[in-house]
Coordinates of C-alpha atoms in Angstrom, one line a residue:
M107 CA -26.8 67.6 -12.5
V108 CA -25.8 68.2 -8.9
F109 CA -29.4 67.8 -7.8
T110 CA -29.5 64.4 -9.6
Y111 CA -26.4 63.2 -7.8
L112 CA -27.8 64.4 -4.5
I113 CA -31.0 62.4 -5.0
A114 CA -29.0 59.3 -6.0
G115 CA -26.8 59.6 -2.9
I116 CA -29.8 59.9 -0.7
I117 CA -31.4 56.8 -2.2
V118 CA -28.2 54.7 -1.8
I119 CA -27.9 55.8 1.9
A120 CA -31.6 55.0 2.5
V121 CA -31.3 51.5 0.9
A122 CA -28.2 50.7 2.9
A123 CA -29.9 51.8 6.1
V124 CA -32.9 49.6 5.4
L125 CA -30.6 46.6 4.7
L126 CA -28.7 47.1 7.9
V127 CA -32.0 47.2 9.9
L128 CA -33.5 44.2 8.1
L129 CA -30.3 42.0 8.3
G130 CA -29.4 43.1 11.8
K131 CA -25.9 44.0 10.8
K132 CA -25.2 46.5 13.5
A133 CA -21.7 47.3 14.5
P134 CA -20.4 46.1 17.9
A135 CA -21.7 48.1 20.8
S136 CA -19.9 51.3 21.6
S137 CA -18.3 52.2 24.9
S138 CA -21.7 53.6 26.1
D139 CA -23.2 50.1 25.7
V140 CA -20.5 48.7 28.1
S141 CA -21.2 51.3 30.7
G142 CA -25.0 50.9 30.4
G143 CA -25.8 54.1 28.5
K144 CA -27.9 54.4 25.4
P145 CA -26.5 53.0 22.1
K146 CA -25.1 55.5 19.7
H147 CA -25.4 55.5 15.9
V148 CA -24.1 52.6 13.9
K149 CA -20.4 53.0 13.1
S150 CA -18.3 51.5 10.4
Q151 CA -15.7 48.9 11.3
S152 CA -12.9 51.4 10.5
Q153 CA -14.5 53.9 12.9
I154 CA -14.9 51.3 15.6
M155 CA -11.2 50.1 15.2
K156 CA -10.0 53.8 15.2
E157 CA -11.9 54.6 18.4
A158 CA -10.8 51.3 20.0
G159 CA -7.2 52.0 19.1
R160 CA -7.5 55.5 20.6
R161 CA -8.8 54.0 23.9
L162 CA -6.2 51.2 24.0
S163 CA -3.4 53.6 23.4
K164 CA -4.3 55.3 26.7
N165 CA -5.1 52.0 28.5
P166 CA -4.3 48.6 26.9
D167 CA -6.8 47.0 29.3
D168 CA -9.7 49.2 28.6
P169 CA -12.8 46.9 28.0
A170 CA -14.5 49.7 26.0
G171 CA -11.6 49.3 23.5
L172 CA -11.0 45.5 23.7
I173 CA -14.7 44.4 23.3
P174 CA -15.5 46.2 20.0
L175 CA -12.0 45.4 18.6
G176 CA -12.5 41.7 19.5
D177 CA -15.9 41.7 17.8
V178 CA -14.5 43.1 14.6
Y179 CA -11.8 40.6 14.5
Y180 CA -14.1 37.7 15.4
Q181 CA -16.8 38.7 12.8
N182 CA -14.1 38.9 10.1
Q183 CA -12.5 35.6 11.2
L184 CA -9.1 37.2 11.8
W185 CA -8.3 34.5 14.3
D186 CA -4.7 35.3 14.9
K187 CA -5.6 38.9 15.8
A188 CA -8.7 38.0 17.7
F189 CA -7.0 35.5 20.0
P190 CA -4.8 37.8 22.1
V191 CA -7.8 40.2 22.5
Y192 CA -10.0 37.5 24.0
Q193 CA -7.1 36.2 26.0
N194 CA -6.9 39.6 27.5
L195 CA -10.6 39.9 28.0
S196 CA -10.7 36.5 29.8
R197 CA -8.0 37.7 32.2
L198 CA -9.7 41.0 32.8
A199 CA -13.2 39.4 33.3
I200 CA -12.0 38.1 36.6
V201 CA -12.0 41.6 38.1
S202 CA -14.3 43.6 35.7
D203 CA -18.1 43.4 35.6
K204 CA -18.1 45.3 32.3
I205 CA -17.0 42.1 30.4
D206 CA -19.2 39.1 29.5
K207 CA -17.0 36.5 31.1
L208 CA -18.8 33.5 29.4
Q209 CA -18.5 35.0 26.0
A210 CA -14.8 35.9 26.5
N211 CA -13.9 32.4 27.5
V212 CA -16.1 30.7 24.9
R213 CA -14.6 32.8 22.1
A214 CA -11.1 32.4 23.3
G215 CA -11.5 28.6 23.3
E216 CA -13.2 28.6 19.9
I217 CA -10.5 30.8 18.4
A218 CA -7.8 28.6 19.9
L219 CA -9.3 25.6 18.1
K220 CA -9.3 27.5 14.9
L221 CA -5.6 28.1 15.4
N222 CA -5.0 24.4 16.2
A223 CA -4.1 25.3 19.8
S224 CA -6.2 22.6 21.5
E225 CA -4.4 22.8 24.8
E226 CA -5.1 26.5 25.0
A227 CA -8.7 25.9 23.9
I228 CA -9.2 23.4 26.8
K229 CA -7.9 26.1 29.2
Y230 CA -10.6 28.7 28.3
L231 CA -13.4 26.2 27.6
T232 CA -12.9 24.7 31.0
L233 CA -13.4 28.2 32.5
A234 CA -16.5 28.6 30.4
Y235 CA -17.9 25.2 31.4
A236 CA -17.6 26.2 35.1
Q237 CA -19.8 29.2 34.3
D238 CA -22.3 27.4 32.1
S239 CA -22.1 23.6 32.0
Q240 CA -25.2 23.4 29.7
N241 CA -23.7 25.5 26.9
I242 CA -23.7 23.6 23.7
S243 CA -20.8 25.4 22.1
V244 CA -18.7 24.9 25.2
N245 CA -19.4 21.2 25.5
K246 CA -18.9 20.5 21.7
N247 CA -15.7 22.5 21.4
L248 CA -14.3 21.1 24.5
G249 CA -14.9 17.6 23.1
I250 CA -13.2 18.6 19.8
A251 CA -10.2 19.9 21.7
Y252 CA -9.8 16.6 23.6
Y253 CA -10.4 14.7 20.4
N254 CA -7.6 16.6 18.7
L255 CA -5.2 15.6 21.5
N256 CA -6.3 12.0 21.3
Q257 CA -7.8 12.2 24.8
F258 CA -10.9 10.3 23.6
E259 CA -12.0 9.1 27.1
K260 CA -12.4 12.8 28.1
A261 CA -14.0 13.8 24.8
V262 CA -16.8 11.2 25.0
P263 CA -18.8 12.7 27.9
C264 CA -18.5 16.1 26.2
F265 CA -20.2 14.9 23.0
K266 CA -22.7 12.9 24.9
K267 CA -23.7 15.9 26.9
T268 CA -23.9 18.0 23.8
L269 CA -26.3 15.5 22.2
M270 CA -28.4 15.4 25.5
I271 CA -28.8 19.2 25.3
D272 CA -29.5 19.3 21.5
P273 CA -29.6 16.0 19.5
L274 CA -29.3 18.0 16.3
T275 CA -25.9 19.4 17.0
E276 CA -24.0 19.3 13.8
K277 CA -21.2 16.6 13.6
A278 CA -21.6 15.6 17.3
F279 CA -22.5 12.1 16.3
N280 CA -19.5 12.0 14.0
Y281 CA -17.1 12.9 16.7
L282 CA -18.7 10.6 19.3
A283 CA -18.6 7.6 17.0
M284 CA -15.0 8.2 16.1
C285 CA -14.0 8.6 19.8
L286 CA -15.6 5.3 20.6
Y287 CA -14.0 3.7 17.6
K288 CA -10.5 5.0 18.5
Q289 CA -11.0 3.4 22.0
H290 CA -11.9 0.1 20.3
H291 CA -15.5 0.3 21.6
Y292 CA -16.7 -0.9 18.2
R293 CA -20.1 -2.2 19.1
E294 CA -21.0 1.0 21.1
S295 CA -19.8 3.2 18.2
L296 CA -22.1 1.5 15.6
N297 CA -25.2 3.2 16.7
Y298 CA -23.6 6.7 16.6
F299 CA -22.0 5.9 13.2
K300 CA -25.5 5.0 11.9
K301 CA -26.9 8.3 13.2
A302 CA -24.0 10.2 11.7
M303 CA -24.7 8.5 8.3
T304 CA -28.3 9.5 8.5
E305 CA -27.3 13.0 9.2
D306 CA -24.9 13.1 6.2
P307 CA -25.1 10.1 3.9
T308 CA -22.3 11.5 1.7
N309 CA -19.6 11.6 4.4
K310 CA -17.1 9.0 3.0
E311 CA -14.9 9.1 6.1
I312 CA -17.7 8.2 8.4
M313 CA -18.9 5.6 6.0
F314 CA -15.4 4.0 5.9
Y315 CA -15.0 3.9 9.7
Y316 CA -18.5 2.6 10.1
A317 CA -17.5 -0.3 7.9
Q318 CA -14.3 -0.8 9.9
A319 CA -16.3 -0.9 13.2
M320 CA -18.7 -3.4 11.7
A321 CA -15.8 -5.6 10.5
E322 CA -14.1 -5.4 14.0
D323 CA -17.4 -6.3 15.6
G324 CA -17.8 -9.5 13.5
S325 CA -20.2 -8.2 10.8
G326 CA -17.8 -8.5 7.9
D327 CA -20.5 -9.5 5.5
K328 CA -22.2 -6.1 6.1
A329 CA -18.9 -4.2 6.2
V330 CA -17.7 -5.5 2.8
Q331 CA -20.8 -4.0 1.1
I332 CA -19.6 -0.6 2.2
F333 CA -16.0 -1.3 1.4
S334 CA -17.1 -2.4 -2.1
H335 CA -19.1 0.8 -2.5
L336 CA -16.1 2.9 -1.6
R337 CA -13.6 1.2 -3.9
A338 CA -13.9 3.9 -6.5
D339 CA -13.5 6.8 -4.0
P340 CA -10.2 8.7 -4.6
E341 CA -9.4 9.1 -0.9
F342 CA -10.8 5.9 0.7
G343 CA -10.9 3.7 -2.4
P344 CA -7.4 2.0 -2.1
V345 CA -7.8 1.0 1.6
S346 CA -11.4 0.0 1.1
S347 CA -10.3 -2.2 -1.8
L348 CA -7.7 -3.7 0.5
H349 CA -10.3 -4.5 3.2
A350 CA -12.8 -5.9 0.7
G351 CA -10.1 -8.1 -0.8
I352 CA -9.0 -9.4 2.5
Y353 CA -12.5 -10.3 3.4
H354 CA -13.2 -12.1 0.1
S355 CA -9.8 -13.9 0.3
N356 CA -10.5 -15.1 3.8
Q357 CA -13.9 -16.4 2.6
G358 CA -12.1 -18.4 -0.1
N359 CA -13.4 -16.3 -3.0
K360 CA -10.0 -15.6 -4.6
D361 CA -11.6 -14.3 -7.8
L362 CA -13.5 -11.5 -6.1
A363 CA -10.4 -10.8 -3.9
I364 CA -8.2 -10.3 -7.0
Q365 CA -10.8 -8.0 -8.5
D366 CA -10.9 -5.9 -5.3
F367 CA -7.1 -5.7 -5.2
L368 CA -6.8 -4.7 -8.9
I369 CA -9.4 -1.9 -8.4
G370 CA -7.3 -0.6 -5.5
L371 CA -4.1 -0.5 -7.5
K372 CA -5.8 1.5 -10.3
H373 CA -5.9 4.6 -8.0
Q374 CA -3.3 7.3 -8.7
N375 CA -2.9 8.7 -5.2
I376 CA -2.3 5.7 -3.0
A377 CA -0.4 5.5 0.2
P378 CA 2.8 3.4 -0.1
E379 CA 1.9 1.2 2.9
T380 CA -1.5 0.5 1.4
K381 CA -0.1 -0.2 -2.1
I382 CA 2.6 -2.7 -0.9
E383 CA 0.0 -4.6 1.2
I384 CA -2.4 -4.8 -1.8
Q385 CA 0.4 -6.1 -4.0
Y386 CA 1.4 -8.6 -1.4
R387 CA -2.2 -9.9 -0.9
L388 CA -2.8 -10.0 -4.6
A389 CA 0.4 -12.1 -5.1
L390 CA -0.9 -14.6 -2.5
C391 CA -4.2 -14.9 -4.3
Y392 CA -2.5 -15.5 -7.6
L393 CA -0.2 -18.2 -6.1
D394 CA -3.2 -19.9 -4.4
Q395 CA -4.8 -20.1 -7.9
N396 CA -1.5 -21.5 -9.3
K397 CA -1.0 -18.4 -11.4
L398 CA 2.7 -18.5 -10.7
Q399 CA 3.9 -16.0 -13.2
D400 CA 1.4 -13.4 -12.1
G401 CA 2.2 -14.1 -8.5
L402 CA 5.9 -13.9 -9.0
A403 CA 5.6 -10.6 -10.9
M404 CA 3.6 -9.1 -8.1
L405 CA 6.1 -10.4 -5.5
R406 CA 8.9 -8.8 -7.4
Q407 CA 7.1 -5.5 -7.3
V408 CA 6.7 -5.8 -3.5
R409 CA 10.4 -6.5 -3.1
S410 CA 11.3 -3.5 -5.3
M411 CA 9.4 -1.3 -2.7
N412 CA 10.7 -3.1 0.4
Q413 CA 13.3 -5.9 0.2
N414 CA 12.4 -7.3 3.5
Y415 CA 8.6 -7.0 3.4
K416 CA 7.1 -9.9 5.4
D417 CA 8.1 -13.2 3.9
V418 CA 8.4 -12.0 0.3
N419 CA 12.0 -13.3 -0.1
G420 CA 11.0 -16.8 1.0
L421 CA 8.0 -16.8 -1.2
L422 CA 10.0 -15.7 -4.2
A423 CA 12.6 -18.4 -3.6
R424 CA 10.0 -21.1 -3.2
Y425 CA 7.8 -20.2 -6.1
Q426 CA 10.6 -19.5 -8.5
E427 CA 11.7 -23.0 -7.9
L428 CA 8.1 -24.2 -8.5
G429 CA 8.1 -22.2 -11.8
Q430 CA 11.1 -24.2 -12.9
N431 CA 9.8 -27.6 -11.7
Q432 CA 6.3 -28.3 -12.8
N433 CA 6.2 -31.6 -11.0
L434 CA 7.1 -29.9 -7.7
Q435 CA 4.3 -27.5 -8.4
V436 CA 1.9 -30.4 -8.7
Y437 CA 3.3 -32.1 -5.6
L438 CA 2.7 -29.0 -3.5
S439 CA -0.6 -27.6 -4.8
G440 CA -1.9 -29.7 -7.7
P441 CA -5.3 -31.4 -7.6
A442 CA -5.5 -34.6 -5.6
S443 CA -5.8 -36.8 -8.7
E444 CA -2.7 -35.3 -10.3
F445 CA -0.8 -35.6 -7.0
V446 CA -1.6 -39.4 -6.8
V447 CA -0.4 -39.9 -10.3
L448 CA 2.8 -38.1 -9.5
C449 CA 3.3 -40.2 -6.4
R450 CA 2.9 -43.4 -8.5
K451 CA 5.6 -42.2 -10.9
I452 CA 8.0 -41.4 -8.0
V453 CA 7.6 -44.9 -6.8
G454 CA 8.3 -46.1 -10.3
V455 CA 11.6 -44.2 -10.6
F456 CA 12.8 -44.5 -7.0
Y457 CA 14.8 -47.7 -7.6
E458 CA 16.7 -47.1 -10.9
R459 CA 17.1 -50.9 -11.7
G460 CA 14.0 -52.0 -9.9
I461 CA 10.4 -52.7 -11.0
A462 CA 7.6 -51.5 -8.8
K463 CA 4.1 -53.1 -8.9
I464 CA 1.5 -51.0 -7.1
A465 CA -0.6 -53.1 -4.7
D466 CA -2.6 -50.5 -2.8
I467 CA -3.2 -46.7 -2.6
K468 CA -4.6 -44.7 0.3
V469 CA -5.4 -41.0 0.0
A470 CA -5.6 -39.1 3.3
A471 CA -6.1 -35.4 4.0
S472 CA -2.4 -34.6 4.4
Y473 CA -0.6 -37.5 2.7
V474 CA -0.9 -40.4 0.3
D475 CA 0.2 -44.0 1.1
I476 CA 1.3 -46.4 -1.7
V477 CA 2.1 -50.1 -1.1
A478 CA 4.2 -51.6 -3.8
D479 CA 6.0 -54.9 -4.5
I480 CA 9.6 -54.0 -5.4
D481 CA 11.7 -56.4 -7.6
T482 CA 15.4 -55.6 -8.1
P483 CA 18.3 -57.7 -9.4
K484 CA 19.4 -58.2 -5.8
W485 CA 16.3 -58.4 -3.7
E486 CA 12.5 -58.4 -3.6
D487 CA 10.3 -56.9 -0.9
T488 CA 7.0 -55.1 -0.1
E489 CA 7.5 -51.4 0.6
L490 CA 5.2 -48.7 2.0
F491 CA 5.7 -45.2 0.5
R492 CA 4.2 -42.2 2.3
F493 CA 4.1 -38.7 0.6
F494 CA 3.6 -35.7 2.8
R495 CA 2.6 -32.4 1.0
T496 CA 3.7 -30.1 3.8
T497 CA 6.5 -27.7 3.4
G498 CA 7.0 -27.4 7.1
V499 CA 8.8 -29.7 9.6
T500 CA 7.5 -33.2 10.0
G501 CA 8.1 -34.5 13.6
E502 CA 8.8 -37.7 15.3
L503 CA 5.1 -38.5 16.1
F504 CA 4.3 -38.7 12.4
V505 CA 7.2 -41.0 11.7
R506 CA 6.1 -43.3 14.6
E507 CA 2.6 -43.5 13.2
F508 CA 4.1 -44.3 9.8
L509 CA 6.1 -47.2 11.3
D510 CA 2.9 -48.6 12.9
M511 CA 1.2 -48.5 9.4
L512 CA 4.3 -50.2 8.0
R513 CA 3.8 -53.1 10.4
D514 CA 0.0 -53.2 9.7
K515 CA 0.7 -53.6 6.0
K516 CA 3.3 -56.2 6.8
A517 CA 5.8 -54.3 4.6
G518 CA 9.5 -55.0 4.8
R519 CA 10.6 -51.4 4.3
G520 CA 9.2 -47.9 4.4
T521 CA 10.1 -44.6 2.7
C522 CA 8.6 -41.3 3.8
F523 CA 8.7 -38.2 1.5
T524 CA 8.1 -34.5 2.5
A525 CA 8.3 -31.3 0.6
G526 CA 9.8 -29.7 3.7
S527 CA 12.1 -31.4 6.3
F528 CA 12.1 -33.9 9.1
S529 CA 12.9 -32.9 12.7
D530 CA 16.1 -34.0 14.4
D531 CA 14.0 -36.3 16.7
A532 CA 12.3 -37.9 13.7
K533 CA 15.6 -38.6 12.0
K534 CA 17.1 -40.0 15.2
Y535 CA 14.0 -42.3 15.6
S536 CA 14.4 -43.7 12.1
E537 CA 18.0 -44.8 12.7
G538 CA 18.3 -48.6 13.0
R539 CA 14.8 -49.1 11.6
P540 CA 13.7 -50.0 8.1
L541 CA 12.8 -46.4 7.3
D542 CA 14.1 -43.9 4.8
L543 CA 13.3 -40.2 5.2
I544 CA 13.4 -38.2 2.0
E545 CA 13.4 -34.4 2.4
R546 CA 12.8 -31.7 -0.2
A547 CA 16.2 -31.5 -1.9
E548 CA 16.3 -35.2 -2.7
L549 CA 12.6 -35.2 -3.6
T550 CA 13.2 -32.3 -6.1
K551 CA 15.9 -34.4 -7.8
L552 CA 13.5 -37.3 -8.2
L553 CA 10.8 -35.0 -9.6
K554 CA 13.2 -33.7 -12.3
K555 CA 13.5 -37.3 -13.6
I556 CA 9.8 -37.5 -14.2
N557 CA 8.2 -36.3 -17.4

C-alpha cells in the first residue's frame, strides 16, 4: 500500500513538472538571477514571498526581495499590494543597476491605471516613455491615462503612435476615435470609428458614437440607420430612439418619429433626462398631428417630472384652450379648406345685426383675405377682412401692407384678425385710420359663437 502511494506521488510530481516546463510557468527569478548567478530550482509563490519577506525585513529596499514580491503580486493581479512595490522599484531604479527600470515604470503606470489613479499613471509612464518611446504598452496606457483625465489633445498622439507601431493594438482605434469625437473633430473621427467597428462589430458604444459623429458631420440619413438598429439595446436604446425620432421629426415624418419615441419609452432603465426629452418630443409630434388629447397627456407627464421644463407650461395652456374650442383648433392648425370656411363664418357673425355678402377671397401662405359687402340697419359699406394664423406678434409693417391692400380693393373699412397679438407700433399706426385690430382674446369669443 505504501509502495502504491509512493508510485502515485512520483507520477503526480512528474506530471506537474512537465506542465510547468511546457507552459513556461516558472516562478520569478530568485536573488541569484538579480546578481547574475545561475537560476535556482523553481520555487512556489509562498516560498518566494517568505524569502522576499525575510530579505525585506533586513532591508526594505533590497531589490532581491522587491522584484520577486512584485512579480507575485502582479501575476495574481493584486494591484493594491503591487503598486507600492513598483513605486519603490521605480525610485530605486535611479541608483540601482539590478532593477529593470523600464519594467518598473511600465508596471507602476499600468497598475496605477488599474487602480483608477490616472495622474500617478502618467507620472510613471512618462518616465518609461523617456526610456523607450517606441514601447506599445507605454504609448497606449499613457493615452488611456490622458483620456481618463479628459486631456484628449494629449491622448491623441499617444494612440496614433501606438497604431503606427502596431496597427493591430487592441482598442487603440476605439480610444482614438472617441478622443477626436470628444474634441468635436467629427469628420476625422469617422475613419477611426469605422476601423474600430471592423475590429469589433458588436461594440454598441462605439456603434452609437459612430452614428453621433455621422449625424454631427451632416450624414443624418446614415446615422439614423444605426440609431434605428440600436433602439432595442438596453443601454443605448433609449437615447438612440431619441436621436432617431428627432431626425424623422425634422424630416417631417411624424409617424416614424412617434414610433421611435414610443420604442424608447418602453425601456425599463432609462435616464430621467432622456425620458423627459422623449416625452416632450413625442408630445410635439402628437400636437403637430392634431392629436390633442395624446399630446396633452404627454405634456402633463413632462410637467410631473419637471414643472418648468422648456415651454411645457405655455404649451399646456395653449393646447388645453384648443381642446375646449374646436374652432380655435381649426383656425390655428386645420387644413386650408377648413380654415377658409371658418373665416367666412367669422365674417358672417362679426356684425350681429348685419348681413355680409362675400365678394372675393384670397388665400395666401400666412393669411386669408375676404372682401365682403356689409349691410346693417345703419350703414352699408365694402370691408376687407384679413385673418393671420400666427400666434406671435404681428408688427406695424404687416398692418401698413394691409392698409395698402384695403385701398387697392377700394374698401371703406378693414378688420385684421390674429391668433396672437399686435405690436404697440401696429396699434398706434391703426389709430385714426379705418382699421380694426382683433387679437386672440376677442377672436376666441367670436369663434365660440360659431357652430
